[in-house]
Coordinates of C-alpha atoms in Angstrom, one line a residue:
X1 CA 49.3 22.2 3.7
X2 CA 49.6 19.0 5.5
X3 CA 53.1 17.9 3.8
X4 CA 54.2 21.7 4.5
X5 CA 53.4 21.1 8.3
X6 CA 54.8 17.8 8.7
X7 CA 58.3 18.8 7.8
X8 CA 60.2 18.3 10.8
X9 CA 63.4 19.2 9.8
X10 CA 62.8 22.7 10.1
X11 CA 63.0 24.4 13.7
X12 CA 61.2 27.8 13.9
X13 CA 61.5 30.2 16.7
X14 CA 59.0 29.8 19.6
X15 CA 56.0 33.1 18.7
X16 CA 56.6 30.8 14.4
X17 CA 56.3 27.5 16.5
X18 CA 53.0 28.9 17.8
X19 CA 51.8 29.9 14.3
X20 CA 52.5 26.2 12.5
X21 CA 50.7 24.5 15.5
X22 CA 47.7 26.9 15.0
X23 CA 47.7 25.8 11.5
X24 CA 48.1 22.5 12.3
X25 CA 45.2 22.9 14.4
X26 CA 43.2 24.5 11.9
X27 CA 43.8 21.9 9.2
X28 CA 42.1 19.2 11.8
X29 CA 39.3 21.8 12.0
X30 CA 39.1 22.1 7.6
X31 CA 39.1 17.8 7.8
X32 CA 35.9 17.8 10.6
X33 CA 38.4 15.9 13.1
X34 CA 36.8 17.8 15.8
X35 CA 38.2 16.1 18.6
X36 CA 42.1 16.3 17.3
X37 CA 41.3 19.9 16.1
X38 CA 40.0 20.7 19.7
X39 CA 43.4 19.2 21.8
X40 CA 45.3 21.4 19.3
X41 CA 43.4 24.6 19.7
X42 CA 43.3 24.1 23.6
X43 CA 47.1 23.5 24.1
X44 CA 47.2 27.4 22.6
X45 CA 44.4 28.9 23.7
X46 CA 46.8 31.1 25.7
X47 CA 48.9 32.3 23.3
X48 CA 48.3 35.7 21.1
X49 CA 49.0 33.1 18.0
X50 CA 45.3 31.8 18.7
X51 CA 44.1 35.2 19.9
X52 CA 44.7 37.2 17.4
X53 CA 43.7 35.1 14.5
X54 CA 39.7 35.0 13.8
X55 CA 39.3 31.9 11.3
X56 CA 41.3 30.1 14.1
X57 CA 39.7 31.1 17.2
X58 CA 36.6 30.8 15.4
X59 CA 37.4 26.9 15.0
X60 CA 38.0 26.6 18.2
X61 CA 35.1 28.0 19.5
X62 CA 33.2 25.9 17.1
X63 CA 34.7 22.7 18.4
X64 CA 33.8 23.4 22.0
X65 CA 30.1 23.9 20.7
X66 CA 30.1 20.7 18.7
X67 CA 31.5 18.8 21.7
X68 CA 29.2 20.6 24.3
X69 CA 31.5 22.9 26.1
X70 CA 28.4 24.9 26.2
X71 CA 29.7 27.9 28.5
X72 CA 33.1 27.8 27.2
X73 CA 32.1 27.8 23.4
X74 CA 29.6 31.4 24.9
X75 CA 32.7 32.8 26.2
X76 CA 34.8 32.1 23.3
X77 CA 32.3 33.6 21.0
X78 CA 32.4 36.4 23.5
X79 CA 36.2 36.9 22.7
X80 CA 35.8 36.2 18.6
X81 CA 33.2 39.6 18.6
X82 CA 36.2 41.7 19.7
X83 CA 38.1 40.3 16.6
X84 CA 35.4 40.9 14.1
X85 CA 34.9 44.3 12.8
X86 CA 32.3 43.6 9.6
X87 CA 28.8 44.2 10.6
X88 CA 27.2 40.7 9.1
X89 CA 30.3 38.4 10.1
X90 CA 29.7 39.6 13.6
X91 CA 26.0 39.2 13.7
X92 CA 26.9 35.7 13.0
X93 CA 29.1 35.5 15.8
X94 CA 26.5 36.8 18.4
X95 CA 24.2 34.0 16.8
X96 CA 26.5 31.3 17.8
X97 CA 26.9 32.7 21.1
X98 CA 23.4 32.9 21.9
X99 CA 23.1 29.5 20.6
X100 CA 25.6 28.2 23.0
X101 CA 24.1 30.3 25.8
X102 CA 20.5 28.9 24.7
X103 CA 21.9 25.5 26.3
X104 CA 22.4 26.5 29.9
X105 CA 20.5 29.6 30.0
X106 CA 16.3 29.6 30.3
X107 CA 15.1 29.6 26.7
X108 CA 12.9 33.2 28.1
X109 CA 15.7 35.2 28.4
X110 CA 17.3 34.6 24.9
X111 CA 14.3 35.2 22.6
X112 CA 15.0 39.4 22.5
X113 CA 18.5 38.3 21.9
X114 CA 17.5 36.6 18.7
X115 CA 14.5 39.4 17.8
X116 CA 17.2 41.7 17.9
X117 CA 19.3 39.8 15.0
X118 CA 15.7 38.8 13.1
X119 CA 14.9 42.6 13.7
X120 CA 18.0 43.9 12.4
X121 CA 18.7 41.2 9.8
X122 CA 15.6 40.3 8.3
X123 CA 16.2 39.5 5.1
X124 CA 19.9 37.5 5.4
X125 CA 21.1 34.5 6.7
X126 CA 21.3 35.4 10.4
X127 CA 18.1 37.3 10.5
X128 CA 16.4 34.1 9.0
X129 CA 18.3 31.6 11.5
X130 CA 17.3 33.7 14.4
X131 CA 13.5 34.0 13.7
X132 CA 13.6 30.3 13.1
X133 CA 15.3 30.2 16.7
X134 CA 12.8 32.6 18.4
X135 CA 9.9 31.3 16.7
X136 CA 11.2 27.7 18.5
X137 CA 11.2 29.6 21.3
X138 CA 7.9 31.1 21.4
X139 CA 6.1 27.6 19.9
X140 CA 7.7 25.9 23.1
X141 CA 6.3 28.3 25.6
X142 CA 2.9 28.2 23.8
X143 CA 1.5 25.1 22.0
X144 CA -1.8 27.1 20.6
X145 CA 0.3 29.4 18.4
X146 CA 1.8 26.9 16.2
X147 CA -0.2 28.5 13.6
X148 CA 2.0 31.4 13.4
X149 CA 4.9 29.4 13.7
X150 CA 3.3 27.1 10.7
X151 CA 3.4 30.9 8.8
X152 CA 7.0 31.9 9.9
X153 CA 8.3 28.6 8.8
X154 CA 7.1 28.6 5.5
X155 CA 8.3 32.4 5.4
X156 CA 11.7 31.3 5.9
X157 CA 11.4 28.4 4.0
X158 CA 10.3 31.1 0.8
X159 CA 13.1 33.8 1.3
X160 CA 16.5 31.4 2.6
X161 CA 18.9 31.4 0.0
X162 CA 21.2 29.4 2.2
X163 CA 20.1 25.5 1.7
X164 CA 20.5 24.6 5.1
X165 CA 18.4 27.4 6.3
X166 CA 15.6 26.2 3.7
X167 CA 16.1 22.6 4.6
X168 CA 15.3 23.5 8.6
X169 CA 12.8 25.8 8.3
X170 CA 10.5 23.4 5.6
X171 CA 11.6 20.2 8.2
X172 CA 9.5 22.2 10.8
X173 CA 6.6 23.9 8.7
X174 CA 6.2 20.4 8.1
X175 CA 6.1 19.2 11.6
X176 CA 3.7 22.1 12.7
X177 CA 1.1 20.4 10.0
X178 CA 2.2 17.4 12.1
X179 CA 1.3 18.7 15.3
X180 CA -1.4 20.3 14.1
X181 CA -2.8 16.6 12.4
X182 CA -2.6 18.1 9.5
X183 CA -1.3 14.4 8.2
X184 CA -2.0 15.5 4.1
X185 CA -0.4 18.7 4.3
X186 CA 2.7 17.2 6.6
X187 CA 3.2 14.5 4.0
X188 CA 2.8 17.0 1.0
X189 CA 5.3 19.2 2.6
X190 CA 7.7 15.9 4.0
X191 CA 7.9 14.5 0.5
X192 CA 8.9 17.6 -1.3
X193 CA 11.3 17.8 1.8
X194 CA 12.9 14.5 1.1
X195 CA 13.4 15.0 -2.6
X196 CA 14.9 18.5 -2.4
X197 CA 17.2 17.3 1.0
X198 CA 18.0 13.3 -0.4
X199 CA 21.7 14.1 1.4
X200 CA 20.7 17.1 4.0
X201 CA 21.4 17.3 7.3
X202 CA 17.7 16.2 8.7
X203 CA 17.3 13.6 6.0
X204 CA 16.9 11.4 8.6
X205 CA 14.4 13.3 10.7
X206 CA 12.7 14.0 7.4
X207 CA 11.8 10.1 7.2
X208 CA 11.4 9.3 11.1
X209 CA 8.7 11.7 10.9
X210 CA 6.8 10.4 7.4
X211 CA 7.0 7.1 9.1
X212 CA 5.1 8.4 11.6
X213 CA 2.5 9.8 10.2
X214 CA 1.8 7.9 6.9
X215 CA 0.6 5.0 7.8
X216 CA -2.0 6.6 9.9
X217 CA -2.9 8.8 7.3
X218 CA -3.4 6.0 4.8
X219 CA -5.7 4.1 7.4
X220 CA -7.9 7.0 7.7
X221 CA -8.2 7.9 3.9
X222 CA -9.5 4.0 3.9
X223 CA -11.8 4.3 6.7
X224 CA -13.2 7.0 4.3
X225 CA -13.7 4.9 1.5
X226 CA -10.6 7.6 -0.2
X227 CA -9.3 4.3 -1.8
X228 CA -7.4 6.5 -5.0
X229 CA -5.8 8.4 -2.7
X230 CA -4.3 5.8 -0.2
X231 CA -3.3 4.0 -2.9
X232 CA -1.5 7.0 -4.5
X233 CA 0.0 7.7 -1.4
X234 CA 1.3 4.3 -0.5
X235 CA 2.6 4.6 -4.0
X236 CA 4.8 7.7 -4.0
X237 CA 6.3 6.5 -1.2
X238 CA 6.5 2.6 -1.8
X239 CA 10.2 2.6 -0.7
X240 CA 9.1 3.2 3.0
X241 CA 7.2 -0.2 3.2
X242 CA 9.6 -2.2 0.6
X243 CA 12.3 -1.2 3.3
X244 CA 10.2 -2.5 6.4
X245 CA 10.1 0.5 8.0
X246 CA 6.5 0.8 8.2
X247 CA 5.0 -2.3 9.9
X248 CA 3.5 -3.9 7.3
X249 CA 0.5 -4.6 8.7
X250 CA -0.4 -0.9 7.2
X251 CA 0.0 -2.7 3.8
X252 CA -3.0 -4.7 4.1
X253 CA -5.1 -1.9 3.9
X254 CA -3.5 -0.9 1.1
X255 CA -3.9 -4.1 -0.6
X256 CA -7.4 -4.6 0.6
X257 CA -8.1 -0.9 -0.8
X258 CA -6.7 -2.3 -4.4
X259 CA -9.3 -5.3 -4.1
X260 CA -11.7 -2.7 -3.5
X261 CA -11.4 -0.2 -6.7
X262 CA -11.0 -3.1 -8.6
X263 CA -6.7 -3.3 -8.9
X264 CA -6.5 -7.2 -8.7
X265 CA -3.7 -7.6 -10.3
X266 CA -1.8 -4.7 -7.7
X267 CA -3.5 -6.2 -5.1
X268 CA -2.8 -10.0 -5.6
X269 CA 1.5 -8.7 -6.0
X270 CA 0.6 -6.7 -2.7
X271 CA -0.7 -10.0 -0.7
X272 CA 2.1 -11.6 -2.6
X273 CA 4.8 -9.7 -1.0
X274 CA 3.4 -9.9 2.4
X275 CA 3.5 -13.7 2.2
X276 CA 6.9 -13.1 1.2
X277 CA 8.0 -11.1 4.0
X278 CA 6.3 -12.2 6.9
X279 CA 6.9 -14.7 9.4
X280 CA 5.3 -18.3 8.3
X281 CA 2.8 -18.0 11.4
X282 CA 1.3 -14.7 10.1
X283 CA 1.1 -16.0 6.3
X284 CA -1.8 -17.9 6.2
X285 CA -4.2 -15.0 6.3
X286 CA -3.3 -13.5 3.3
X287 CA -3.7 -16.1 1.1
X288 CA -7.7 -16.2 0.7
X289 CA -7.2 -12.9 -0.5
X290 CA -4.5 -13.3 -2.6
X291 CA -6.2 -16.0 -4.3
X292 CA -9.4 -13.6 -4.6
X293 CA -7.7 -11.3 -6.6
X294 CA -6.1 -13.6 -8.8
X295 CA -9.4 -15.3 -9.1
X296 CA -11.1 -11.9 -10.3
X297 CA -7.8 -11.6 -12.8
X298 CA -8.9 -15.0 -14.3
X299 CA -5.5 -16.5 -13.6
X300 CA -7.1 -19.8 -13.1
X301 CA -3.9 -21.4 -13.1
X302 CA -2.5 -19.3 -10.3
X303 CA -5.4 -19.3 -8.0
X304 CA -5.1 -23.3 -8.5
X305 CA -1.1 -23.2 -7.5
X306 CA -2.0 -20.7 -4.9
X307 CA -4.7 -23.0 -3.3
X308 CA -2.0 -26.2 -3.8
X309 CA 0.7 -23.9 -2.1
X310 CA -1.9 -23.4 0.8
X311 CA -3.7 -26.6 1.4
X312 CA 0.3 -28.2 1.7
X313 CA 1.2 -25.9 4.0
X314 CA -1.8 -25.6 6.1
X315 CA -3.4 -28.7 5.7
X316 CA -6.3 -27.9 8.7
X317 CA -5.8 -23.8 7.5
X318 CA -8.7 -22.0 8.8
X319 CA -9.5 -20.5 5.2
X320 CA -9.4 -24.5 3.4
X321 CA -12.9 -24.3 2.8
X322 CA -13.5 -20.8 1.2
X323 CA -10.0 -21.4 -0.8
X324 CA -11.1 -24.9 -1.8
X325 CA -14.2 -23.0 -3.2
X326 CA -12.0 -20.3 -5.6
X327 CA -10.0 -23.2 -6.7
X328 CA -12.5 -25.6 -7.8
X329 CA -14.4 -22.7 -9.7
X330 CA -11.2 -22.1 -11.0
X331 CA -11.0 -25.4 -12.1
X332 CA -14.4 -25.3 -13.6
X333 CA -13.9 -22.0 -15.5
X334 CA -10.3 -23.6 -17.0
X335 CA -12.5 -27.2 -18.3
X336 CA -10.3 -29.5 -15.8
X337 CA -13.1 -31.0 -14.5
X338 CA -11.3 -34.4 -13.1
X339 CA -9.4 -32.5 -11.8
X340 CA -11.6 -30.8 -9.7
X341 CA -14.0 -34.2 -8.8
X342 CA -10.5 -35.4 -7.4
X343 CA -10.4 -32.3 -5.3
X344 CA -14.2 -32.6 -3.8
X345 CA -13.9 -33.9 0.2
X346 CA -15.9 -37.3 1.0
X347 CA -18.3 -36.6 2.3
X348 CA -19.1 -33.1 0.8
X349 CA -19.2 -30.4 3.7
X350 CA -22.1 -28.5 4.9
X351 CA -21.0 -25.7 2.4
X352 CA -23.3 -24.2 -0.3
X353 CA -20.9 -23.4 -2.9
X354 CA -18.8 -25.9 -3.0
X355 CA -21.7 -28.2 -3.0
X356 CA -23.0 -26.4 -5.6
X357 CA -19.5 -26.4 -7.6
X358 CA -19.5 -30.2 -7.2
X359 CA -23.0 -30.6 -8.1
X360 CA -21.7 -28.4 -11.4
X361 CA -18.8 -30.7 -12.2
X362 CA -20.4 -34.0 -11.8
X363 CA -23.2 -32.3 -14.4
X364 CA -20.8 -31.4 -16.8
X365 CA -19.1 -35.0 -16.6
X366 CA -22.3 -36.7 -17.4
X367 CA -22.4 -38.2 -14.0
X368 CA -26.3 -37.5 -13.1
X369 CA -26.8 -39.9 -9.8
X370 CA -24.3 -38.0 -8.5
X371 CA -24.7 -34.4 -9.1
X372 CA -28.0 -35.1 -7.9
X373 CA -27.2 -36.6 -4.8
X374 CA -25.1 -33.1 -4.1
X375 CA -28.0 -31.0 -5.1
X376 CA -30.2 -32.8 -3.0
X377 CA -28.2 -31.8 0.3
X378 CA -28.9 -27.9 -0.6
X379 CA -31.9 -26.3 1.2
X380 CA -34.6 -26.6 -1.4
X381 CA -35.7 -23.4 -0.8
X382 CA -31.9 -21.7 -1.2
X383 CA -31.6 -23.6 -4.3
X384 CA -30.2 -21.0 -7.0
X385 CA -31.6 -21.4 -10.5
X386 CA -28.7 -23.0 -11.6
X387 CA -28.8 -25.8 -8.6
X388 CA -32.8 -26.0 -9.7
X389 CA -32.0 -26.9 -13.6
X390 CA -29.5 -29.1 -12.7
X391 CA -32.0 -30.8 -10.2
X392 CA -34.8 -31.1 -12.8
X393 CA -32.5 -32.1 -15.6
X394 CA -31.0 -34.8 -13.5
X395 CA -34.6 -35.9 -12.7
X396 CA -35.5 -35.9 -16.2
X397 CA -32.5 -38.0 -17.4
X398 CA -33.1 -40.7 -14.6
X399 CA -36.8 -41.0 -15.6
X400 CA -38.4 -39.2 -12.5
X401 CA -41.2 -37.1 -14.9
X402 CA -43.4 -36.0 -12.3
X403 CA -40.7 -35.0 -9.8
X404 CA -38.7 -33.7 -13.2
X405 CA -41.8 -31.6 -14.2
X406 CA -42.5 -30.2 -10.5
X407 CA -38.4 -28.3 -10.8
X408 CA -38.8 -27.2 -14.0
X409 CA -42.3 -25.6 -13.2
X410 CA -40.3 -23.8 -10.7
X411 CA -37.5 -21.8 -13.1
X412 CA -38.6 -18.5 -13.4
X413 CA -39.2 -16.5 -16.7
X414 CA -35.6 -14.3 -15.7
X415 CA -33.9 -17.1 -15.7
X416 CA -31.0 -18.3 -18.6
X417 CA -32.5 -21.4 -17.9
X418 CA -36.0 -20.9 -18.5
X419 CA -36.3 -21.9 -22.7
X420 CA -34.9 -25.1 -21.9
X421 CA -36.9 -25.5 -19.1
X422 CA -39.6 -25.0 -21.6
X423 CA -38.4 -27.5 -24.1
X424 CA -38.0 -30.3 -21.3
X425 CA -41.5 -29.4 -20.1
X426 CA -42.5 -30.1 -24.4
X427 CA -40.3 -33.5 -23.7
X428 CA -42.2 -34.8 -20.7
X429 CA -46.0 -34.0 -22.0
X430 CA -44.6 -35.6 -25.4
X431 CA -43.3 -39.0 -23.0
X432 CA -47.0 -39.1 -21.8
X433 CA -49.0 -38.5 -24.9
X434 CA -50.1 -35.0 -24.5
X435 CA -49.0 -33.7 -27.6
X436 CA -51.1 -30.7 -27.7
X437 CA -49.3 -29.6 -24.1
X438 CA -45.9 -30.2 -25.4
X439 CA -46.9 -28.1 -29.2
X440 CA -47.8 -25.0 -26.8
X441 CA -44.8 -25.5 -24.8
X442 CA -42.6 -25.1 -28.4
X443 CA -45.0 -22.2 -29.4
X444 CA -44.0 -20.1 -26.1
X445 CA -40.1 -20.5 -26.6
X446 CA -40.8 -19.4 -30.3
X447 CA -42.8 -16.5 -29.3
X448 CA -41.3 -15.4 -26.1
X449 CA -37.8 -16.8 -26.0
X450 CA -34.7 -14.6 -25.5
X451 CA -32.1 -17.5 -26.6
X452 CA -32.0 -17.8 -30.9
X453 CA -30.5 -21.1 -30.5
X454 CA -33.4 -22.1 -28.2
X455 CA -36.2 -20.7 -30.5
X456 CA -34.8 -22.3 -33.9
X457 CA -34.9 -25.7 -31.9
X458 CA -38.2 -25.3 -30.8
X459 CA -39.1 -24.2 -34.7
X460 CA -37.4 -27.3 -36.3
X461 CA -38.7 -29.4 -33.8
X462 CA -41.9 -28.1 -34.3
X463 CA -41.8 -28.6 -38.5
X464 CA -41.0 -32.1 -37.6
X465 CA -43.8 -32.7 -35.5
X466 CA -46.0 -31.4 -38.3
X467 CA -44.5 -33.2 -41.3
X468 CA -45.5 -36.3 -39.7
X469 CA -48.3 -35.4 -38.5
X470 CA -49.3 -34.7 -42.3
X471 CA -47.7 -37.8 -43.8
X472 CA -50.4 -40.4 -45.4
X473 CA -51.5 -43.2 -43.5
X474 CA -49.2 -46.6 -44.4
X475 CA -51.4 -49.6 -45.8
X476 CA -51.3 -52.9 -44.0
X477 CA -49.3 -55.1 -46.1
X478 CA -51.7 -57.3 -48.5
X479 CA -51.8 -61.3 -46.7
X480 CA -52.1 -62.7 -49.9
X481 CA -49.3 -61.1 -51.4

């Protein structure tokens, strides 16, 4: 058509000359140039060329719409109806020209205009695009029925066959649910709107309005303890917050939902990400529990280049201690235990667990004076039984009996600790010749104890004990001889 019209070597008479530019104006229109389709149609609005043809006149009248020529669009549509003679074709026109009248005139005074076309129409395409028009109308004169409106959207929505008629009327069934905070149902409604529309006209809108809402709605279902579903719904719509459109501030309570149900691994990648994408002043908090999660994993090896990638960049970080604590049981758990006396501060802070960790790893290094020294600055009546058998061992191995026999007295019958508290208590009366103590001492592990290892110790030491207590009497060696 294009190549046809550009041919300028052909001169038509003027009413022909009319007919070409109409054309020409129309195939602006078919491209969605509105602008250069409007000039065209304009320099002919005059002439019967443009009068007398409806696809044409309907272009123009569409361009003045699209460009907000409100009242001259209205009249225009005005002067198309005399054109059309089909019954549906001209319901449509009346549509646009109460739609280009519903911009200067009070939105009252147009809703019987678009009942009549829902009224007379109520099953086709301009029936359904004037009820969604009059229930705008009536929803914006009255707030407290956007219950019905909810119902008349979705009644649309179920009988458009047109897709842009469906693709309005579920937009707004799903901002009534909106409006009504009616988050769930909104988002139900917003995602099924999003996949169905991926290239519609209210795309857009579509996710303005999820962004919105969801991260509201995910706060509250964590408020409530609903971890699954914030977590689902975070999920199904993961692009929102990989995008940054959704502050990501909302993605800490999904993470710390995660930590919560017992997703570590989802959690720590979560914590991960927001180090990853916020500014280095807001990083640091999400590191302690980052390093949590990979601590509950037991990635040992990441919490430990977790805590090194913290303590170098916030060397005085206002988490050092408690991430200090995850990385030296991670050390502990993983057998590096140099590693993890290299680590300990000098002096040790006023902080049970790590003192308690360092008490552990100067144990398990043989180095008694010392682990002692660390257990000795716990509160002795805080002292877990694992800081308690570690006291009285230490006392033990440096000779202290009395003081020795005083902490193991104190381990409890619960405890893992408590069968070789019992053998040490058998050790000590043997140091100071009360051998009958220390056999009843081996007879209770044997008959109470929960630990096999423990009770088959206490059994062979106990056949020992009786072999040579049974053994002959040596003779003194003859002087003579």
């Amino acid at each position: 058509l294009n190549r046809q019209l550009l041919r300028d070597y052909i001169t038509y008479p003027k009413p022909l000359q009319n007919r070409v530019l109409v054309r020409q104006a129309d195939y602006w229109y078919a491209l969605h140039q509105t602008v250069k389709a409007f000039a065209s149609y304009r320099l002919l609005q005059s002439t019967t060329a443009l009068s007398t043809q409806p696809y044409s006149k309907n272009g123009f009248c569409d361009t003045q719409y699209q460009l907000k020529k409100f009242k001259n669009a209205a009249d225009c549509y005005g002067e198309l109806a005399t054109l059309i003679a089909d019954k549906d074709l001209l319901a449509m026109v009346n549509y646009r020209k109460y739609m280009a009248q519903l911009r200067f005139l009070p939105h009252s005074s147009m809703l019987n205009n678009f009942k009549q076309l829902e009224n007379a129409f109520p099953s086709e395409e301009v029936g359904l695009r004037a009820s969604l028009k009059s229930t705008d109308i009536k929803l914006l004169q009255n707030r407290e029925k956007i219950s019905n409106a909810t119902r008349e959207y979705h009644r649309v929505t179920e009988k458009a066959v047109n897709r842009f008629v469906r693709e309005e009327a579920l937009f707004k069934e799903a901002l009534t649910y909106a409006l009504r905070d009616e988050a769930g149902q909104a988002i139900h409604l917003l995602t099924q709107f999003l996949r169905q529309f991926s290239v519609g006209n209210l795309q857009e809108s579509g996710q303005a309005l999820l962004i919105s809402i969801l991260p509201k709605e995910i706060k509250r279902l964590a408020d409530n303890k609903e971890y699954i579903q914030a977590l689902v719904l975070a999920k199904q719509n993961r692009i929102l917050f990989q995008n940054n459109w959704i502050d990501s501030k909302f993605l800490v309570d999904i993470a710390d939902a995660y930590r919560k149900v017992g997703l570590f691994e989802e959690s720590e990648k979560l914590y991960l990400y927001l180090i990853g994408i916020v500014p280095l002043e807001q990083r640091e908090q999400y590191y302690l529990p980052m390093i949590a999660s990979a601590f509950e994993q037991g990635k040992y090896t990441l919490v430990d280049d977790y805590s090194a990638q913290y303590a170098y960049n916030y060397p005085n970080g206002s988490f050092s201690e408690d991430i200090l604590y995850y990385r030296l049981q991670a050390l502990l758990a993983s057998e590096r235990f140099e590693e993890g006396i290299e680590l300990l501060p000098s002096p040790l802070p006023d902080n049970k667990g790590i003192t308690e960790i360092a008490a552990l790893l100067f144990y398990r290094t043989d180095r008694y004076e010392e682990c002692l020294k660390a257990v000795n600055q716990l509160q002795d009546n805080s002292l877990t039984e694992r800081a308690r058998f570690m006291k009285a061992d230490c006392l033990f191995r440096a000779g202290q009996n009395s003081e020795a026999r005083q902490e193991f007295a104190k381990i409890t019958v619960d405890s893992e600790y408590y069968n070789y508290a019992l053998f040490r208590l058998a050790e000590l009366a043997k140091r100071e010749g009360k051998s009958e103590k220390s056999l009843s001492f081996l007879r209770k592990i044997v008959e109470k104890g929960k630990d096999d290892s423990w009770k088959q110790l206490a059994e062979r030491e106990l056949q020992i004990r009786d072999t040579v207590q049974n053994l002959p009497l040596m003779r003194q060696p003859n002087s003579k001889k």
